[in-house]
Amino acid sequence: APWSPWGECSAHGLEVRHRAVEREPAGGGRGFDGPLSEVRSCVAASAGDCVVADWSPWADCDRTCGGGQQRRQRDVVRAAWGGGRQCA
């Protein structure tokens, strides 16, 4: 059978995928001798920096005449992890 999708990355930094034998050999046929499971590392790095989206457009000014403020924002796409650089 085809391989399953890779599973979730475990706390140990490993992911697994499986496949099954769809039909056992019959009449003296050759059996399947390949692996039924594979394991690989899913830790690309030991730390990741904060990632933020682009700035939003400027909002309208909060005053119609003199001394007002405009605001804009950007969202955190991925928080820092493993000691990576924090969002500022």
XYZ file of N, CA and C in Angstrom:
264
model
N 0.849 -1.180 0.000
C 0.000 0.000 0.000
C 0.894 1.242 0.000
N 0.355 2.366 -0.396
C 1.148 3.598 -0.356
C 1.415 4.029 1.086
N 2.422 4.874 1.253
C 2.759 5.387 2.578
C 1.672 6.323 3.068
N 1.426 6.280 4.366
C 0.516 7.252 4.984
C 1.235 8.602 5.032
N 0.501 9.690 5.267
C 1.185 10.970 5.466
C 2.057 10.895 6.727
N 3.067 11.752 6.786
C 3.898 11.814 7.992
C 3.032 12.261 9.154
N 3.246 11.659 10.309
C 2.483 12.008 11.510
C 2.982 13.302 12.131
N 2.359 13.658 13.250
C 2.744 14.856 13.994
C 4.164 14.710 14.531
N 4.851 15.817 14.646
C 6.187 15.823 15.229
C 6.046 15.575 16.736
N 6.709 14.553 17.237
C 6.592 14.193 18.654
C 7.445 15.112 19.521
N 7.264 14.992 20.819
C 8.070 15.767 21.765
C 9.542 15.396 21.658
N 9.844 14.245 21.078
C 11.220 13.794 20.902
C 11.801 14.237 19.560
N 11.018 14.998 18.775
C 11.510 15.495 17.496
C 11.499 14.467 16.384
N 10.565 13.506 16.460
C 10.460 12.469 15.432
C 9.045 12.408 14.877
N 8.952 12.030 13.617
C 7.647 11.766 13.022
C 7.702 10.414 12.313
N 6.542 9.779 12.201
C 6.458 8.416 11.687
C 5.417 8.347 10.582
N 5.665 7.463 9.627
C 4.629 7.132 8.646
C 4.606 5.617 8.480
N 3.476 5.099 8.013
C 3.279 3.656 7.923
C 2.706 3.268 6.569
N 2.809 2.009 6.284
C 2.097 1.409 5.159
C 1.753 -0.019 5.547
N 0.810 -0.592 4.850
C 0.344 -1.942 5.196
C 0.464 -2.863 3.985
N 0.553 -4.133 4.267
C 0.515 -5.146 3.209
C -0.945 -5.334 2.835
N -1.292 -5.059 1.588
C -2.692 -5.161 1.165
C -3.116 -6.597 0.893
N -2.170 -7.405 0.443
C -2.510 -8.784 0.099
C -1.322 -9.675 0.419
N -1.543 -10.696 1.199
C -0.492 -11.664 1.508
C -0.226 -12.514 0.265
N 0.997 -13.027 0.118
C 1.298 -13.840 -1.062
C 0.493 -15.141 -1.048
N 0.185 -15.599 -2.223
C -0.557 -16.860 -2.366
C 0.141 -17.724 -3.405
N -0.051 -19.009 -3.314
C 0.464 -19.938 -4.322
C 1.959 -19.870 -4.523
N 2.708 -19.689 -3.439
C 4.165 -19.664 -3.555
C 4.720 -18.312 -3.980
N 3.863 -17.289 -3.995
C 4.338 -15.948 -4.364
C 5.290 -15.374 -3.326
N 6.025 -14.397 -3.762
C 7.006 -13.761 -2.884
C 6.322 -12.793 -1.931
N 6.726 -12.831 -0.692
C 6.185 -11.906 0.291
C 6.849 -10.543 0.204
N 6.255 -9.598 0.841
C 6.789 -8.236 0.876
C 7.903 -8.188 1.912
N 9.057 -7.633 1.552
C 10.162 -7.613 2.499
C 10.652 -6.199 2.831
N 9.907 -5.183 2.449
C 10.299 -3.808 2.749
C 9.802 -3.373 4.115
N 10.221 -2.199 4.561
C 9.767 -1.706 5.865
C 8.296 -1.287 5.828
N 7.613 -1.457 6.949
C 6.224 -1.043 7.064
C 6.091 0.286 7.807
N 7.193 0.754 8.379
C 7.212 2.046 9.075
C 8.518 2.755 8.760
N 8.463 4.079 8.755
C 9.654 4.908 8.619
C 9.601 5.994 9.684
N 10.753 6.344 10.204
C 10.874 7.391 11.213
C 11.902 8.393 10.706
N 11.620 9.683 10.889
C 12.595 10.707 10.522
C 12.539 11.848 11.537
N 13.602 12.617 11.546
C 13.669 13.789 12.410
C 12.785 14.882 11.832
N 12.113 15.600 12.695
C 11.271 16.703 12.233
C 11.677 18.010 12.904
N 12.865 18.018 13.471
C 13.371 19.228 14.096
C 14.342 19.864 13.125
N 13.910 20.956 12.508
C 14.755 21.619 11.522
C 15.806 22.494 12.195
N 15.491 23.002 13.345
C 16.418 23.868 14.061
C 16.101 23.786 15.546
N 17.039 24.205 16.360
C 16.816 24.130 17.799
C 16.105 25.364 18.341
N 15.964 26.402 17.511
C 15.277 27.616 17.947
C 14.682 28.308 16.730
N 13.641 29.074 16.978
C 13.018 29.834 15.895
C 12.661 31.228 16.366
N 12.973 32.210 15.541
C 12.663 33.594 15.865
C 11.191 33.896 15.651
N 10.743 34.949 16.295
C 9.401 35.464 16.085
C 9.232 35.863 14.619
N 8.062 35.601 14.074
C 7.739 36.012 12.706
C 6.474 36.852 12.765
N 6.521 38.043 12.178
C 5.358 38.923 12.171
C 4.903 39.181 10.741
N 3.614 39.477 10.595
C 3.030 39.795 9.295
C 3.417 41.219 8.895
N 3.110 41.579 7.675
C 3.312 42.948 7.218
C 2.413 43.898 7.992
N 2.782 45.164 7.994
C 1.965 46.183 8.651
C 0.619 46.310 7.953
N -0.423 46.558 8.729
C -1.750 46.836 8.163
C -1.726 48.238 7.565
N -2.725 48.574 6.742
C -2.825 49.956 6.267
C -3.094 50.898 7.453
N -2.775 52.152 7.288
C -3.046 53.136 8.330
C -4.548 53.295 8.516
N -4.993 53.355 9.756
C -6.404 53.622 10.066
C -6.668 55.115 9.877
N -7.941 55.489 9.819
C -8.298 56.901 9.713
C -7.815 57.655 10.949
N -7.556 58.917 10.771
C -7.146 59.770 11.876
C -8.295 59.867 12.884
N -7.957 59.855 14.187
C -9.003 59.881 15.211
C -9.523 61.290 15.510
N -9.001 62.283 14.830
C -9.501 63.661 14.947
C -9.608 64.256 13.558
N -10.574 65.115 13.400
C -10.752 65.741 12.087
C -9.890 66.982 11.918
N -9.376 67.522 13.019
C -8.587 68.743 12.896
C -7.521 68.804 13.979
N -6.269 68.741 13.618
C -5.130 68.960 14.490
C -4.965 67.984 15.638
N -3.736 67.494 15.822
C -3.371 66.686 16.975
C -3.903 65.264 17.007
N -4.418 64.771 15.930
C -4.956 63.409 15.923
C -3.868 62.354 15.771
N -4.300 61.115 15.828
C -3.370 60.000 15.660
C -3.937 59.009 14.662
N -3.025 58.374 13.954
C -3.382 57.264 13.083
C -2.692 56.030 13.636
N -3.301 54.907 13.460
C -2.719 53.663 13.969
C -2.643 52.624 12.851
N -1.691 51.736 13.035
C -1.599 50.542 12.201
C -1.039 49.428 13.070
N -1.161 48.205 12.629
C -0.715 47.077 13.441
C -0.163 45.973 12.561
N 0.511 45.056 13.202
C 0.901 43.822 12.525
C 0.773 42.687 13.520
N 0.368 41.533 13.020
C 0.090 40.381 13.869
C 1.294 39.449 13.933
N 1.378 38.720 15.025
C 2.401 37.694 15.184
C 1.941 36.460 14.412
N 2.736 36.021 13.453
C 2.433 34.825 12.670
C 2.903 33.583 13.423
N 4.107 33.682 14.017
C 4.643 32.566 14.813
C 5.460 33.162 15.952
N 5.136 32.769 17.156
C 5.880 33.228 18.328
C 7.277 32.589 18.340
N 8.212 33.235 19.005
C 9.549 32.678 19.157
C 9.482 31.367 19.941
N 10.407 30.461 19.665
C 10.447 29.196 20.375
C 11.893 28.763 20.555
N 12.142 27.969 21.566
C 13.472 27.399 21.804
C 14.571 28.417 22.010
N 14.252 29.568 22.561
C 15.274 30.577 22.801
C 15.492 31.527 21.643
N 14.636 31.469 20.640
C 14.762 32.372 19.494
C 14.438 33.810 19.866
N 14.693 34.731 18.950
C 14.478 36.154 19.193
C 12.988 36.446 19.365
N 12.659 37.125 20.457
C 11.275 37.441 20.800
C 10.704 38.541 19.884
N 9.397 38.611 19.809
C 8.729 39.668 19.064
C 8.938 40.989 19.792
N 9.152 42.045 19.025
C 9.366 43.362 19.649
C 8.116 44.195 19.513
